[in-house]
Tab-separated table of C-alpha atoms in Angstrom:
chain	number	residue	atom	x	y	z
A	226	UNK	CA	20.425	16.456	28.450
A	227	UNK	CA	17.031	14.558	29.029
A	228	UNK	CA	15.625	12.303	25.642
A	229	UNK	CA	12.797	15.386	25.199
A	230	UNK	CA	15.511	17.747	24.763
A	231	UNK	CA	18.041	15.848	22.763
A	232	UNK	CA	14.928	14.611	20.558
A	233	UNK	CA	13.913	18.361	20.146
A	234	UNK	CA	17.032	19.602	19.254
A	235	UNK	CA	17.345	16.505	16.670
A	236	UNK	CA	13.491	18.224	15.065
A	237	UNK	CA	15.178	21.733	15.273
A	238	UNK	CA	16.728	21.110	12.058
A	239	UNK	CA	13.463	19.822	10.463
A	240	UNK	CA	11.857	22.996	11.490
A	241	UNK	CA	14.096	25.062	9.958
A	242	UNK	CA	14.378	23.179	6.771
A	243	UNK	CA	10.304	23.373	6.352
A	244	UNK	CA	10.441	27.303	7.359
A	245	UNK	CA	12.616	27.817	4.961
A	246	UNK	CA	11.130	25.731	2.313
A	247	UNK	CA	8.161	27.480	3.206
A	248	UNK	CA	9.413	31.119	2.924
A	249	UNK	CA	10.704	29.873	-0.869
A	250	UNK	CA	7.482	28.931	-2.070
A	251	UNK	CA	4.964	31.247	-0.040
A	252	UNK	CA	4.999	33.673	-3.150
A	253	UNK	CA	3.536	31.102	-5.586
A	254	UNK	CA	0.059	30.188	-3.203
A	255	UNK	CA	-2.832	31.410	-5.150
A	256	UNK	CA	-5.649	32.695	-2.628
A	257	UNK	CA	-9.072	30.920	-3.531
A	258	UNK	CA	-11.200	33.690	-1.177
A	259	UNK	CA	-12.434	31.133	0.686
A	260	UNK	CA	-13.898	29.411	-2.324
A	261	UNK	CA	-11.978	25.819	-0.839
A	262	UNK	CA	-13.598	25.867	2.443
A	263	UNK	CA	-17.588	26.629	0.822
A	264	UNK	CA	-17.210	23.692	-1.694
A	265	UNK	CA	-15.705	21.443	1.303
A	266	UNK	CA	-18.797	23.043	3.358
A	267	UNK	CA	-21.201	22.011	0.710
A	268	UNK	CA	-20.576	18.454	0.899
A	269	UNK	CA	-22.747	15.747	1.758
A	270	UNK	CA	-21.241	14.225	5.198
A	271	UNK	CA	-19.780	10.435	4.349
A	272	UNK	CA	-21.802	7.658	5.361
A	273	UNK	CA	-21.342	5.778	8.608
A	274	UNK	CA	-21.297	2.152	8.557
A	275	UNK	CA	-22.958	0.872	11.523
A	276	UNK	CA	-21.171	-0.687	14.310
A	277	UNK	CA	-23.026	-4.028	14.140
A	278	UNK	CA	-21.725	-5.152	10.468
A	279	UNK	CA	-17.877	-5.643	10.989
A	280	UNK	CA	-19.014	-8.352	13.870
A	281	UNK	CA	-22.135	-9.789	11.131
A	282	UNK	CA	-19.822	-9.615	8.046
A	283	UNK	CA	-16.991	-11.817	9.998
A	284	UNK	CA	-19.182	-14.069	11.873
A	285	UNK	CA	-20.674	-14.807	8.232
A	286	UNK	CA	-17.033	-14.992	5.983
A	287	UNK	CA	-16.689	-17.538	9.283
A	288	UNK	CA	-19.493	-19.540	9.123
A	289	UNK	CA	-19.228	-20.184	4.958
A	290	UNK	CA	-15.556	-21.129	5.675
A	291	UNK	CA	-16.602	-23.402	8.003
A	292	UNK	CA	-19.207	-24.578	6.171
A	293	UNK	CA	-17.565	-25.128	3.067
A	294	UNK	CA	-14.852	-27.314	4.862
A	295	UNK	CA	-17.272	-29.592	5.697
A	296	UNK	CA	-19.310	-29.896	2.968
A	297	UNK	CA	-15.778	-30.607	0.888
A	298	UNK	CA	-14.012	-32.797	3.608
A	299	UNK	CA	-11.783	-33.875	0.817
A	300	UNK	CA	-11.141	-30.621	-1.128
A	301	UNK	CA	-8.441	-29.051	0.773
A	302	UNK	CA	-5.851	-32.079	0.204
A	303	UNK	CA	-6.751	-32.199	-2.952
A	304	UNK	CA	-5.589	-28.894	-3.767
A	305	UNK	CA	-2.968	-28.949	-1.816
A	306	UNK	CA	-1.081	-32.432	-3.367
A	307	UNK	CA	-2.238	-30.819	-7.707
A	308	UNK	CA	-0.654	-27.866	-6.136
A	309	UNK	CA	2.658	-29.601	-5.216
A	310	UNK	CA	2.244	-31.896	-8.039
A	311	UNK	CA	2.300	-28.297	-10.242
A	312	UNK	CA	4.821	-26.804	-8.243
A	313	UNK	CA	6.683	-28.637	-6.386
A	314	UNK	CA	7.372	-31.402	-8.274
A	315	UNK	CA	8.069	-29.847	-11.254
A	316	UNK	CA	11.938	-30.412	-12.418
A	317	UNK	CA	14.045	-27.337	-13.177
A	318	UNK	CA	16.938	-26.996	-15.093
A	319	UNK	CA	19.627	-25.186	-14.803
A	320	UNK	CA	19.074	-23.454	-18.382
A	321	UNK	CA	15.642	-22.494	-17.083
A	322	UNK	CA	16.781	-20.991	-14.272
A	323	UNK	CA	19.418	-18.817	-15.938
A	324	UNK	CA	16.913	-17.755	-19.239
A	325	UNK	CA	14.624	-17.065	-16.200
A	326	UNK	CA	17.482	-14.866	-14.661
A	327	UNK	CA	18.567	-13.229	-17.769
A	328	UNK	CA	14.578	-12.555	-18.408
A	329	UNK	CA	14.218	-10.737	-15.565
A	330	UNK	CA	17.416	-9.093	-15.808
A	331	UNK	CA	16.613	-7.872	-19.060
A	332	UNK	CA	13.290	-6.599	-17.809
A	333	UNK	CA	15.146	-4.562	-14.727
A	334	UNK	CA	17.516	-2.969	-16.885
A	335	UNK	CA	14.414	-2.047	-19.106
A	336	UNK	CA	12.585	-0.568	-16.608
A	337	UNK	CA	15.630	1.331	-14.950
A	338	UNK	CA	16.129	2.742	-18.526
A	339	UNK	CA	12.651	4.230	-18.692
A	340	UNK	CA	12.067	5.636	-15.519
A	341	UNK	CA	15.725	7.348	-15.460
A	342	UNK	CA	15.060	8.703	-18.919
A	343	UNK	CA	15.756	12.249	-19.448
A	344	UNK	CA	13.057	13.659	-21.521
């Protein structure tokens, strides 16, 4: 048996499942006379964004980047040692960690409660 086949018969059962799910529910479609396809006829055709601004939009996100690293040589380590100083160097204790634990715990257990709700 060749991969085509074997991965055909695999979808076999696929197609048979959406026939049949099909058959079940054919009775309920409500026939619009066409009314879909004139209002989807009627509409303006979407705007094209020409091919010349994806190029011109990242050459100019480039050139600010580039132009705001040198205009702030000293910026970007700057941030970056407040942001360790924040973050990094912070001290955690072990009863922080665990109210942060049991927080989010508490939160989860929340949230599983409402969405498995049985209204």
């Amino acid at each position: 048996m060749s991969d085509r086949t074997a991965h055909a018969a695999q979808d076999d059962w696929l197609d048979a499942a959406l026939a049949a799910h099909g058959r079940e529910h054919r009775d309920a479609y409500v026939g619009d006379d066409g009314f879909t396809a004139r209002v989807a006829a009627a509409l303006p055709s979407p705007d094209v964004v020409p091919a010349w601004r994806r190029p011109v939009v990242i050459g100019l996100w480039a050139a600010t980047g580039v132009g705001a690293a040198f205009a702030l040589p000293g910026a970007v380590t700057d941030v970056a040692r407040e942001v360790y100083r924040v973050v990094g160097a912070h001290p955690v204790a072990i009863g922080d960690l665990a109210a942060g634990i049991a927080l989010l715990g508490s939160l989860a257990l929340a949230a599983a409660a409402w969405v498995l709700r049985e209204d």
